[in-house]
Short mmCIF file of C-alpha atoms and ligand atoms in Angstrom, two decimals:
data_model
loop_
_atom_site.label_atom_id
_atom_site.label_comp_id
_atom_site.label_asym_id
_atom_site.label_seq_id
_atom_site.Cartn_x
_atom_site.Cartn_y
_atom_site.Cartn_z
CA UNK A 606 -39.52 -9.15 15.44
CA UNK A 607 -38.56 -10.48 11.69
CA UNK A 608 -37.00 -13.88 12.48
CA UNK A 609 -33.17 -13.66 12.05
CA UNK A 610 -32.04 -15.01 8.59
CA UNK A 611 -28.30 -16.89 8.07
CA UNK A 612 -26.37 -17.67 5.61
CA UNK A 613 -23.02 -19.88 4.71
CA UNK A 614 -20.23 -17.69 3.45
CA UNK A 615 -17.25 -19.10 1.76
CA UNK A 616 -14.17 -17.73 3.93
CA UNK A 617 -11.73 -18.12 1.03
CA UNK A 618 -13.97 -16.44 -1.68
CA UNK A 619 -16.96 -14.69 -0.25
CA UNK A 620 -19.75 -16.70 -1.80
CA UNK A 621 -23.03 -17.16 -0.29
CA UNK A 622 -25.12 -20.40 -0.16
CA UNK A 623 -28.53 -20.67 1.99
CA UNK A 624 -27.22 -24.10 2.99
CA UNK A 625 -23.88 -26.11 4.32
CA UNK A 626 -21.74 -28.11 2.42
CA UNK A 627 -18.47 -29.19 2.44
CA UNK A 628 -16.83 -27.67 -0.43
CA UNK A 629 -17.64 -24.15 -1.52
CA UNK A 630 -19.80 -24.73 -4.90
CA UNK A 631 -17.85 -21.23 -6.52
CA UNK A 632 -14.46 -21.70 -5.47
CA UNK A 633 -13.59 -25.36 -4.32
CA UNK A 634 -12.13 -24.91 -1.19
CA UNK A 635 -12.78 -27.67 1.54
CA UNK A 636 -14.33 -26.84 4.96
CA UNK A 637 -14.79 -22.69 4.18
CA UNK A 638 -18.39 -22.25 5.03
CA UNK A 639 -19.27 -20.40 8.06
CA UNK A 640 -22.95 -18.85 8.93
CA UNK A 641 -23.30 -15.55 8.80
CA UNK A 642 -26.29 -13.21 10.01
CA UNK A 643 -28.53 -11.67 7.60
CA UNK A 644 -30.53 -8.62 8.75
CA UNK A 645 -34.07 -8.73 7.41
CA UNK A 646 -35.17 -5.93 5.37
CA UNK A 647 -37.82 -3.39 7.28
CA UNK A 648 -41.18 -3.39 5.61
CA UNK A 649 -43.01 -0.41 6.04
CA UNK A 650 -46.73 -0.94 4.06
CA UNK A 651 -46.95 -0.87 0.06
CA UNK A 652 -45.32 -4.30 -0.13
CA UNK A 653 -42.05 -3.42 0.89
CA UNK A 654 -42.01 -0.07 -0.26
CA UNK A 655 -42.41 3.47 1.47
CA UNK A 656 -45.64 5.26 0.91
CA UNK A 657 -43.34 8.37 0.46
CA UNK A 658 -39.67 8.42 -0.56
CA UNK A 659 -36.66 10.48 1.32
CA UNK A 660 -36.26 14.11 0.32
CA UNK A 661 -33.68 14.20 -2.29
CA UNK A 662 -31.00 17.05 -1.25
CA UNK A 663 -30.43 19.56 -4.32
CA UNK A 664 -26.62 20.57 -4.86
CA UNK A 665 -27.45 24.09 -3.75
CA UNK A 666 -28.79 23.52 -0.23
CA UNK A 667 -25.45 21.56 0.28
CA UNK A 668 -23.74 23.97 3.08
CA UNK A 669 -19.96 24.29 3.18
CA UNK A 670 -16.94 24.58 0.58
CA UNK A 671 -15.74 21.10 -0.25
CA UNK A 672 -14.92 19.08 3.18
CA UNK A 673 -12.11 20.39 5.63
CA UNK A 674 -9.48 17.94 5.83
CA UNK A 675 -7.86 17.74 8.65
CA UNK A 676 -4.07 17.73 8.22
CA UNK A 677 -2.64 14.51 9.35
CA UNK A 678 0.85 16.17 10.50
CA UNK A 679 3.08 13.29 8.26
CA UNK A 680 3.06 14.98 4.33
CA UNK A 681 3.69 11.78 2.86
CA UNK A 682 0.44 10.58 4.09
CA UNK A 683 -1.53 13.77 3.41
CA UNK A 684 0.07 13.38 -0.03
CA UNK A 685 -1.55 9.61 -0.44
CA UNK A 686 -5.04 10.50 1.09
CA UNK A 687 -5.51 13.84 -1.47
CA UNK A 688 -4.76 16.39 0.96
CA UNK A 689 -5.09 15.56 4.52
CA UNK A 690 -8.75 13.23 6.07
CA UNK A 691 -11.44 13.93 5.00
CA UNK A 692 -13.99 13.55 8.08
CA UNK A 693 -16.24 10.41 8.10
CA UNK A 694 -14.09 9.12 5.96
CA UNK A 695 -13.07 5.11 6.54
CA UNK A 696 -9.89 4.42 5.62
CA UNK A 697 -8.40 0.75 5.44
CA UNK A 698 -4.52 0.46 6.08
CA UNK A 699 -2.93 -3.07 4.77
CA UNK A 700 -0.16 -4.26 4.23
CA UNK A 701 1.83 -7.70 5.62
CA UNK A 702 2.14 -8.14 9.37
CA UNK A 703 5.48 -6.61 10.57
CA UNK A 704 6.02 -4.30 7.99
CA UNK A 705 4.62 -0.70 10.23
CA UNK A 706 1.27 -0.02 9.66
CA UNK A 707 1.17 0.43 13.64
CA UNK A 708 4.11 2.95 13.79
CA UNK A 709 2.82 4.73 10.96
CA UNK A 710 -0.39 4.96 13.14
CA UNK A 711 0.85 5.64 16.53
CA UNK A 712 2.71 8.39 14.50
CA UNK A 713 -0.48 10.05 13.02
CA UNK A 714 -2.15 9.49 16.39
CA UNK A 715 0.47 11.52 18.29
CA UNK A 716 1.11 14.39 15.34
CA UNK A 717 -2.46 14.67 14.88
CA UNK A 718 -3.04 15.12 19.05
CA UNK A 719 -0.28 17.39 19.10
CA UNK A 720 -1.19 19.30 15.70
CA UNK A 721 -4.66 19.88 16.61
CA UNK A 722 -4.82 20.09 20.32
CA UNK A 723 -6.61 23.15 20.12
CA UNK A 724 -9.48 22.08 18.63
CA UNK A 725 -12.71 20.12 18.97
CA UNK A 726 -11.29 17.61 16.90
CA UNK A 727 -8.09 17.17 19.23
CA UNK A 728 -8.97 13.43 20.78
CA UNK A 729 -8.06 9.92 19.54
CA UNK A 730 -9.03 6.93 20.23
CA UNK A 731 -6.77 4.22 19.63
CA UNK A 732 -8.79 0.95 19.78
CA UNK A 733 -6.00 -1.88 20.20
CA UNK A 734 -7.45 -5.18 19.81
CA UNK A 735 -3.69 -6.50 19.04
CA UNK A 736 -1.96 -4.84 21.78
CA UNK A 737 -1.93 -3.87 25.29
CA UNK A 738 -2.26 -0.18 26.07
CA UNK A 739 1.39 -0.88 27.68
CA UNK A 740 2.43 -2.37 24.64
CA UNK A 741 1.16 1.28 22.70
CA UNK A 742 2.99 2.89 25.20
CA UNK A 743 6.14 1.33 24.49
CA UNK A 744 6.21 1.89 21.22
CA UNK A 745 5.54 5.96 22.07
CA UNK A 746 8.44 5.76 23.99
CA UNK A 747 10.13 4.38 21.33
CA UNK A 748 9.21 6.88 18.71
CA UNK A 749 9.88 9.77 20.91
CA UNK A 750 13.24 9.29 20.82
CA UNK A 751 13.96 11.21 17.86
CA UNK A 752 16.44 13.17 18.20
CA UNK A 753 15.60 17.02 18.24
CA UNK A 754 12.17 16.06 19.47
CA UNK A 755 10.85 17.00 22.96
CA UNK A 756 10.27 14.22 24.76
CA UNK A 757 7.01 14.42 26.27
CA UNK A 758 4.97 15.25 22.97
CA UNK A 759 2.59 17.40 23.72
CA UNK A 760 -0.90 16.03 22.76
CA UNK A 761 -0.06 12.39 23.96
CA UNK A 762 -2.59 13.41 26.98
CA UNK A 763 -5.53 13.53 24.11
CA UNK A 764 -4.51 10.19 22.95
CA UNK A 765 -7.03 7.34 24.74
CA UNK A 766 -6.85 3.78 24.07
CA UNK A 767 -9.50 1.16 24.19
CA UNK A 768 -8.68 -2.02 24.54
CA UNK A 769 -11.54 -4.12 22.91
CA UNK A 770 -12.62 -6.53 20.37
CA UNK A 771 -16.25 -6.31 20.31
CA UNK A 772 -17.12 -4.35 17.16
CA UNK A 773 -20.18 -3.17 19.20
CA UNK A 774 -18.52 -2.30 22.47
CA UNK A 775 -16.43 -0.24 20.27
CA UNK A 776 -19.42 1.98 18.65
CA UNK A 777 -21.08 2.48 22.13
CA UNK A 778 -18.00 3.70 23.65
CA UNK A 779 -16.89 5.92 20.66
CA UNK A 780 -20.58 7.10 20.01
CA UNK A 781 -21.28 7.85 23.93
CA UNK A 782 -17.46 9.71 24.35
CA UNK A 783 -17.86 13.34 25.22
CA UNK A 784 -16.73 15.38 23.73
CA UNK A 785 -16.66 12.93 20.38
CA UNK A 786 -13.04 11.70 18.96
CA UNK A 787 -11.45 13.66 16.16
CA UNK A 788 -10.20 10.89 14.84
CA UNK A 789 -10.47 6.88 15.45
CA UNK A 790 -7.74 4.46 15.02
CA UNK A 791 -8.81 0.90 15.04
CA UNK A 792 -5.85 -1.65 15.20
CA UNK A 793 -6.71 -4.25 13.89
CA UNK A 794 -10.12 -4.91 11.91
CA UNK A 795 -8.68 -8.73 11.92
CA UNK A 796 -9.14 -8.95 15.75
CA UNK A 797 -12.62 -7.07 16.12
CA UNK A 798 -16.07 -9.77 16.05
CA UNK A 799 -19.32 -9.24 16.54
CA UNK A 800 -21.51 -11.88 18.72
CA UNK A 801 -24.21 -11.95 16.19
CA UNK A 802 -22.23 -14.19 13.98
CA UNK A 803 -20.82 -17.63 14.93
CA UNK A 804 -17.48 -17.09 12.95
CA UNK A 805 -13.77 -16.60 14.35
CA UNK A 806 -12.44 -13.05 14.70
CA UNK A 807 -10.63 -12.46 11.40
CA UNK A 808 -13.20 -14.58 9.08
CA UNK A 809 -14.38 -12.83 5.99
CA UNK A 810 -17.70 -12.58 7.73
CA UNK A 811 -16.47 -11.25 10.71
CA UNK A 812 -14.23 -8.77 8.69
CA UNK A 813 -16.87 -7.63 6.47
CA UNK A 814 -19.31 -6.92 9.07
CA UNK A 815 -16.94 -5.00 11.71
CA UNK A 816 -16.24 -2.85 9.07
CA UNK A 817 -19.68 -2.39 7.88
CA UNK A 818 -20.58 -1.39 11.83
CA UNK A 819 -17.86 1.03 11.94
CA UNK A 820 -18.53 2.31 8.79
CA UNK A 821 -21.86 2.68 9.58
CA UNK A 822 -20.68 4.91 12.83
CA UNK A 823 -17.87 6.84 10.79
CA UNK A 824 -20.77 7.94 8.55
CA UNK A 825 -23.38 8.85 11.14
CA UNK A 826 -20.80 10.73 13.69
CA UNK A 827 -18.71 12.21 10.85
CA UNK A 828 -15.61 10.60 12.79
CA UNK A 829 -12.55 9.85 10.25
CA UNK A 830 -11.74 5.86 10.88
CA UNK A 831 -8.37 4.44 10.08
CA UNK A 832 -9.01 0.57 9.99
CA UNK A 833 -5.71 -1.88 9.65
CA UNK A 834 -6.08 -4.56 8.02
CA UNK A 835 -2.96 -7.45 7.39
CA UNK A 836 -2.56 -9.28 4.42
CA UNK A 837 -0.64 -12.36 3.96
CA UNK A 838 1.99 -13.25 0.99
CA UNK A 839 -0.37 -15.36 -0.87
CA UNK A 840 -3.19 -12.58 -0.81
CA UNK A 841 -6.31 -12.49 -0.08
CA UNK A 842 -7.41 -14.54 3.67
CA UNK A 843 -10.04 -13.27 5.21
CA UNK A 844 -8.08 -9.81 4.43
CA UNK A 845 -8.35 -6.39 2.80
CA UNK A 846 -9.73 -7.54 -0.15
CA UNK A 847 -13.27 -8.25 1.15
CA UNK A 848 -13.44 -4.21 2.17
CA UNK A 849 -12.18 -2.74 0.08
CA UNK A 850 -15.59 -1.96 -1.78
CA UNK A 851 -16.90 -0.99 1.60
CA UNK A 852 -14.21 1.44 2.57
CA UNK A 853 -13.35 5.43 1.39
CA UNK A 854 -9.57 4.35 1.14
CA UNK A 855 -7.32 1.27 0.89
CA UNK A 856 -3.54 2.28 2.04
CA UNK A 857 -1.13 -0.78 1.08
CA UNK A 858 1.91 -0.18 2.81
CA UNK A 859 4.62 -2.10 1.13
CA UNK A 860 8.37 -2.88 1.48
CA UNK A 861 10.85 -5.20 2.10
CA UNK A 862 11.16 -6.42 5.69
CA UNK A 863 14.75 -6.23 5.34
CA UNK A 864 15.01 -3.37 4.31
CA UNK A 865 14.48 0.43 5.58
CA UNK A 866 12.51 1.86 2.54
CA UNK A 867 8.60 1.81 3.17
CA UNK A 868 5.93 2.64 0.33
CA UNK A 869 2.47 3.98 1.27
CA UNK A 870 0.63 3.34 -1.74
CA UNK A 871 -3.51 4.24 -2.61
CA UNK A 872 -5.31 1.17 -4.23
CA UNK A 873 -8.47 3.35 -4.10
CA UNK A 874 -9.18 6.67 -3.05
CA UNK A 875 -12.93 8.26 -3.31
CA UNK A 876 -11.41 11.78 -2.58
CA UNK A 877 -7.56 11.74 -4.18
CA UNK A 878 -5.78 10.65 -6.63
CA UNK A 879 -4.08 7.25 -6.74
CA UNK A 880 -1.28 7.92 -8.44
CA UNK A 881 0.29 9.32 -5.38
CA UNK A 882 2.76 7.16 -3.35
CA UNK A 883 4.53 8.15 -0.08
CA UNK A 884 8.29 7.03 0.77
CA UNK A 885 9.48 6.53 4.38
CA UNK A 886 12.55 5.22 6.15
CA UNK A 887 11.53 2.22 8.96
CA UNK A 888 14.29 3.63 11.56
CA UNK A 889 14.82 2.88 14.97
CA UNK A 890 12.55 5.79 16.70
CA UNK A 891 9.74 5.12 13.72
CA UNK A 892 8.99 6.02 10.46
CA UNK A 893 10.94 8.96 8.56
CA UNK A 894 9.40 10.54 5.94
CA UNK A 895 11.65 11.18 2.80
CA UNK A 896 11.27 13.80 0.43
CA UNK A 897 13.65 13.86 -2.37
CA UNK A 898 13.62 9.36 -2.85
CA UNK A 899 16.35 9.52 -5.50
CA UNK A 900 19.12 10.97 -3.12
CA UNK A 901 18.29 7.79 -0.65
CA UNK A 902 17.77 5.22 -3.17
CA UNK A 903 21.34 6.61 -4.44
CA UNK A 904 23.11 7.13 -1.42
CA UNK A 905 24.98 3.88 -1.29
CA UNK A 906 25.75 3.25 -5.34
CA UNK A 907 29.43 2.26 -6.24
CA UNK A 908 29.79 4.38 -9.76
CA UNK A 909 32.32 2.84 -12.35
CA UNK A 910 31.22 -0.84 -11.50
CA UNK A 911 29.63 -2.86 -14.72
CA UNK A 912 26.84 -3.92 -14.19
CA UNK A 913 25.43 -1.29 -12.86
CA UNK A 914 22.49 1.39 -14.41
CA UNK A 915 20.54 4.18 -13.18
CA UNK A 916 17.03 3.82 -14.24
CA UNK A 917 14.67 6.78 -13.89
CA UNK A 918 11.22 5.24 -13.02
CA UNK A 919 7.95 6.48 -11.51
CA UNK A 920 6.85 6.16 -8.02
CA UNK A 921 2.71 7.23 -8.93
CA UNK A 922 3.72 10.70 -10.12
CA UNK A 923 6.81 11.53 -9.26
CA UNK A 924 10.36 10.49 -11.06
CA UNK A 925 12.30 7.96 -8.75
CA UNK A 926 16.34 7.26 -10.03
CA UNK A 927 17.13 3.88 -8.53
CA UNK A 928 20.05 2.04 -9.47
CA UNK A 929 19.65 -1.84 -11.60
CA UNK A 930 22.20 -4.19 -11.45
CA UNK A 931 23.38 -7.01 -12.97
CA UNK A 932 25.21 -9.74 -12.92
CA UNK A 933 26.24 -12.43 -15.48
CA UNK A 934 28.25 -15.43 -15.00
CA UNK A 935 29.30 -19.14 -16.23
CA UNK A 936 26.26 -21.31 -15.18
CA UNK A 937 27.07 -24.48 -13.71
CA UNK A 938 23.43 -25.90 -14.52
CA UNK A 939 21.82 -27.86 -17.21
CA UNK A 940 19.47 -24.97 -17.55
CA UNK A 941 20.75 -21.67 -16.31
CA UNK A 942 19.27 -19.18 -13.65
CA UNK A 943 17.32 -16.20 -14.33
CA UNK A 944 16.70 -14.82 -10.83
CA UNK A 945 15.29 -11.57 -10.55
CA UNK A 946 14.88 -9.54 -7.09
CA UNK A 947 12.71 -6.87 -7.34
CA UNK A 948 11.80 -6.58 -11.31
CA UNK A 949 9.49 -9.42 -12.73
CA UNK A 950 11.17 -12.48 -13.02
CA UNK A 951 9.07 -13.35 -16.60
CA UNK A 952 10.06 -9.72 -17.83
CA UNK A 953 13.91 -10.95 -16.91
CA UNK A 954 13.83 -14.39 -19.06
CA UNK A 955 11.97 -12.30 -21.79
CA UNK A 956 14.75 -9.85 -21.50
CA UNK A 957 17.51 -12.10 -21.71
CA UNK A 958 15.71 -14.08 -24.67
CA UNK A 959 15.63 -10.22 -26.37
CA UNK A 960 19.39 -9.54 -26.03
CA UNK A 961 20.36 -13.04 -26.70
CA UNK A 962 18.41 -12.86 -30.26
CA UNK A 963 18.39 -9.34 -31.15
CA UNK A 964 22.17 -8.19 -29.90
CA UNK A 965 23.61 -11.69 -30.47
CA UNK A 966 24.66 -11.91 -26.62
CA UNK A 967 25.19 -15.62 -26.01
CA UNK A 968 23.13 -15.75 -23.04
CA UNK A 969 22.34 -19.65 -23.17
CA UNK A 970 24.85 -20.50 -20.80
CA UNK A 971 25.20 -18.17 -18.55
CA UNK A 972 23.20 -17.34 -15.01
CA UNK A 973 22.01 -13.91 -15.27
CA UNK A 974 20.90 -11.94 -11.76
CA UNK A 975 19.17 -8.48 -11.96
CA UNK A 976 18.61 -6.67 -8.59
CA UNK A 977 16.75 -3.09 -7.31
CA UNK A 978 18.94 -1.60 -5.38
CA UNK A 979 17.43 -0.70 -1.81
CA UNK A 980 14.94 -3.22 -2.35
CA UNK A 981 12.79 -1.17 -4.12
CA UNK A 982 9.99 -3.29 -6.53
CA UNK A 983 9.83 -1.91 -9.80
CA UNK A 984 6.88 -2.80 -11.93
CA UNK A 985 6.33 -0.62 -14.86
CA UNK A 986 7.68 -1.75 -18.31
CA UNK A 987 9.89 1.07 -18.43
CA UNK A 988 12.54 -0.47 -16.50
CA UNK A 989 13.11 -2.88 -19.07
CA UNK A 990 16.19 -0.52 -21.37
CA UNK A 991 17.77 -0.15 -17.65
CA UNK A 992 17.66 -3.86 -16.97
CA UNK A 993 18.75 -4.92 -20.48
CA UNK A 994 21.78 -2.63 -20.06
CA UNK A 995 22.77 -3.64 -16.45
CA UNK A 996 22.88 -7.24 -18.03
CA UNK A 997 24.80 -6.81 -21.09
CA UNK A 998 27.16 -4.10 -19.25
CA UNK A 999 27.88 -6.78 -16.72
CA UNK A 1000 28.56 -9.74 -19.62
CA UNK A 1001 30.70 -7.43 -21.75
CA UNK A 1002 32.46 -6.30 -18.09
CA UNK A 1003 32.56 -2.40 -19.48
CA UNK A 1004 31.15 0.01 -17.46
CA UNK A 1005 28.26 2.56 -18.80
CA UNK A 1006 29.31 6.33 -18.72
CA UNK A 1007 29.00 8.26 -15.35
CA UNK A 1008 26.38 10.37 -16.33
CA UNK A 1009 23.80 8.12 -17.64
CA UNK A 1010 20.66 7.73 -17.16
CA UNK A 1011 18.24 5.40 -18.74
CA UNK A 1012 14.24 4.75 -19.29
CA UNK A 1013 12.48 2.56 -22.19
CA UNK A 1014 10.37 -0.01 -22.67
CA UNK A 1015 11.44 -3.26 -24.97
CA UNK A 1016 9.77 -5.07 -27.35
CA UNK A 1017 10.09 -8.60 -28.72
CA UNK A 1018 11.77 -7.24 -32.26
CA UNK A 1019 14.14 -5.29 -29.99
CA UNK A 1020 12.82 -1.95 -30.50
CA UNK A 1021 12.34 0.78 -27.94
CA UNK A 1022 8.85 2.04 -27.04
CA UNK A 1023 7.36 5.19 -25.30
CA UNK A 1024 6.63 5.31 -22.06
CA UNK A 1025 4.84 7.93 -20.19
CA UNK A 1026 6.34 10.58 -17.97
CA UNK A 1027 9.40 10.86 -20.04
CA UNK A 1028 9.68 14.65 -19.52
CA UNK A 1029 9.40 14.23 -15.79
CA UNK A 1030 11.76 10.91 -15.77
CA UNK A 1031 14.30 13.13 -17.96
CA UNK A 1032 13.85 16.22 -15.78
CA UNK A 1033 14.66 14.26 -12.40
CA UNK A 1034 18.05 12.71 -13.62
CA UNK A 1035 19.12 15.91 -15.18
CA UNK A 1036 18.45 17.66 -11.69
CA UNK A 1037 20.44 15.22 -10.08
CA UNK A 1038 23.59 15.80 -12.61
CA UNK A 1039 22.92 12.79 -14.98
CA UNK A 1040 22.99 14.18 -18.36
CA UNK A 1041 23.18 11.74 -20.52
CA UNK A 1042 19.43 10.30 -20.89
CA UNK A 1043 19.40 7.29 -22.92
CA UNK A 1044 15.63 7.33 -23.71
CA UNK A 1045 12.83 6.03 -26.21
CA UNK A 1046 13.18 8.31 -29.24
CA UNK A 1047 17.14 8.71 -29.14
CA UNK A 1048 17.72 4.78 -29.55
CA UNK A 1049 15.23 2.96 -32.00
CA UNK A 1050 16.61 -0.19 -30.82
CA UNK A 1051 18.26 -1.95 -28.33
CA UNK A 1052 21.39 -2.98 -30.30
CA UNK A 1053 21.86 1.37 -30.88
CA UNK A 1054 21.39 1.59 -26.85
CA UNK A 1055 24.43 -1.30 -26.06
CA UNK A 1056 26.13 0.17 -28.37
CA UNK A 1057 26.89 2.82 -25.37
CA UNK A 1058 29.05 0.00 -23.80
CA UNK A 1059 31.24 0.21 -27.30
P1 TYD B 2204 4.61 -2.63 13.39
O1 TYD B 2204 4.16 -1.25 13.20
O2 TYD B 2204 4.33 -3.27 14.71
O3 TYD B 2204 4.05 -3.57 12.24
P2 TYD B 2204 2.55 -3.98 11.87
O4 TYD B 2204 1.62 -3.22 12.74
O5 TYD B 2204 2.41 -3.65 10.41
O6 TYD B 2204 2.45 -5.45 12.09
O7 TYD B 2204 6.17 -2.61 13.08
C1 TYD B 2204 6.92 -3.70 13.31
C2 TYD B 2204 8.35 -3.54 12.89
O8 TYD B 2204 8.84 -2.23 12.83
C3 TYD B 2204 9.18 -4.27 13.89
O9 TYD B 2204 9.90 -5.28 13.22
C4 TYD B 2204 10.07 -3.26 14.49
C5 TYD B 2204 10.05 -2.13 13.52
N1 TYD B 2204 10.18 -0.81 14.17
C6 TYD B 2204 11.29 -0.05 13.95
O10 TYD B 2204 12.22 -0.44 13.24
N2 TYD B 2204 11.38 1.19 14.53
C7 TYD B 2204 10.39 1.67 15.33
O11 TYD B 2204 10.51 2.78 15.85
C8 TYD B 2204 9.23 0.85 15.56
C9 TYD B 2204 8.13 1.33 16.45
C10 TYD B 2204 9.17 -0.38 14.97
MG1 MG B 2205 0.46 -4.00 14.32
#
């Protein structure tokens, strides 16, 4: 047998080094080095090199229309995957610990068991390296209260957990289950290892090659994989970002812990689009898919306040209305606060800095607060007409009209640029009765747009 090769991999930046030291010679970090295996390369005679070469499959002798996905049973996360999962097909769930990626999976698990119970492809396995099987179960219980849902759902029967961490345990078991699992849920990749390495369960090296095994086994069996994966504030640990070249899929699930809304989100997606984004509620018996986001994000707005401005902005490819507000006061600082929650708080001071020069608002002493209502995180530059008005309506203190709607982008001179979507953003506010569209094209500038407030 080949003798077994190993190598020191940085754990903060991946980077590989055939010997120890104490600082990783790429990135700097102290003490991130950990051995990890290398598997030999098989040599088969011809120096390395097969004496013949694998059969190259031509297009045509490629049997079957497309894949069959199989429906998922939650439409907002058939939306994000392109249609439903696409078998053998490794998909890699992140998002920050707490924030549902369990719930949303429990949920698929037990719509999927029920949806499908018929069929071949009716068992799950929910590998719970986290959590107890009791623990699972409590969180079914849990999610079946919904009102208007039976209690006992129906394909909970076909739902099997396996409570393991050894990555190769794992494969055995799911390979050597009769009949085979429609679908595999493995929660989390963070606590899976594999005894060939040295490393801690959750090290980059241990992450990478868990899901490398399993990828392996999702590829060979045809078996869709869910893998979740938990990523910190401050990015990158040991998480998501080491797969996701290795997986189909990468899912961020994103919100604000304190608040309800949820955002399913595809960073990459080999078969879909990743423009598409799906909206839930985090209630108390799960996760609640919503299908019109503008009457939600709405539901609670106080109209005739200044301050206040409906922006029409993009969730991936569909028009969102959420409401911007502002707020502008006195400061009692030496240098006054620009605090923005939920647009970006550089975009805010260069905001302020526009209206201050261009409009003549005296802005220099005064704290000035922008907030996304529902605690929604708005990142496209077409917010920026929405947040300049919520400011200066709140420092004039005049209200804008009842019907308006706004979308633009600002530039330094003042002036208002294109942005895309602006049939789609204009269509979605018109639908839900705001007529008046104050958009690129019918101001030039931003002075023209305030000068809405009179
Ligand atoms: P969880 O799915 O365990 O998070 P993750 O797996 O991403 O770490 O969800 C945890 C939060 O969701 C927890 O704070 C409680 C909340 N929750 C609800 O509000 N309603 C529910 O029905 C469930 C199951 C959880
Ligand atoms: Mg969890």
């Amino acid at each position: 047998m080949a003798r077994q090769v190993s190598r020191f991999v940085c754990q903060n930046c991946g980077g590989e080094f055939p010997k120890w030291s104490g600082q990783c010679a790429s990135c700097g970090q102290w003490n991130s080095l950990v051995e990890t295996l290398v598997v030999p390369k098989k040599k088969t005679g011809f120096g390395g090199r097969r004496a013949f070469g694998r059969e190259p499959v031509r297009l045509s002798q490629i049997k079957g229309k497309g894949v069959m996905r199989l429906g998922s049973g939650i439409g907002e996360l058939d939306r994000v995957l392109g249609g439903g999962i696409v078998p053998g097909s490794v998909v890699l769930l992140a998002g920050e610990p707490g924030i549902g990626k369990s719930t949303l999976l429990t949920q698929l698990a037990l719509r999927i068991t029920s949806e499908v119970k018929k069929s071949s492809t009716s068992e799950v396995l929910y590998v719970c390296g986290e959590e107890s099987p009791e623990q699972i179960k409590l969180r079914i219980d849990r999610l079946n209260t919904t009102p208007g849902q039976s209690k006992a759902s129906p394909g909970v029967t076909q739902l099997s957990f396996l409570p393991e961490t050894d990555v190769d345990e794992v494969i055995v078991t799911i390979e050597g289950q009769k009949p085979a699992p429609g679908l595999v849920i493995v929660d989390s990749v963070q606590s899976l290892s594999t005894t060939d390495l040295t490393g801690m369960a959750g090290s980059v090296g241990q992450v990478r090659e868990c899901s490398y095994r399993l990828l392996n086994m999702a590829k060979k069996t045809n078996i869709p994989v869910f893998l979740v994966g938990h990523v910190t504030k401050e990015g990158a640990i040991a998480g998501p970002k080491v797969l996701e070249h290795l997986v189909d899929s990468v899912l961020y699930l994103e919100g604000d812990k304190k608040h309800v809304f949820r955002i399913l989100r595809a960073q990459k997606n080999r078969f879909g689009s990743v423009d598409e984004v799906g909206v839930f509620l985090m209630e108390e018996a799960g996760l609640k898919e919503v299908e019109n986001p503008s009457d939600v994000f709405l539901e609670e707005r106080q109209a005739g306040v200044p301050g206040s401005c409906l922006v029409a902005t993009m969730e991936g490819t569909r028009p969102v209305l959420v409401e911007v507000q502002g707020l502008v006061n006195p400061t009692q600082l030496a240098v006054p606060r620009r605090v923005a929650t939920g647009v970006d708080q550089r975009r805010l001071t260069l905001l302020t800095a526009v209206l201050s020069k261009r409009c003549g608002l005296p802005l220099g002493n005064m704290d000035v607060y922008v907030n996304v209502a529902g605690g929604l995180n708005l990142r496209e530059p077409a917010v920026d007409l929405g947040v300049c008005l919520a400011i200066a309506s709140s420092f004039k203190n005049k209200v804008l009209p009842k019907k308006a709607a706004v979308f633009g982008e600002v530039g330094l001179l003042g002036e208002i640029r294109q942005v895309s979507f602006a049939a789609k953003r204009a269509h979605e506010a018109k639908k839900l009765g705001y007529s008046l569209i104050i958009e690129p094209g019918k101001v030039k500038t931003i002075r023209d747009a305030l000068k809405i407030l009179g």
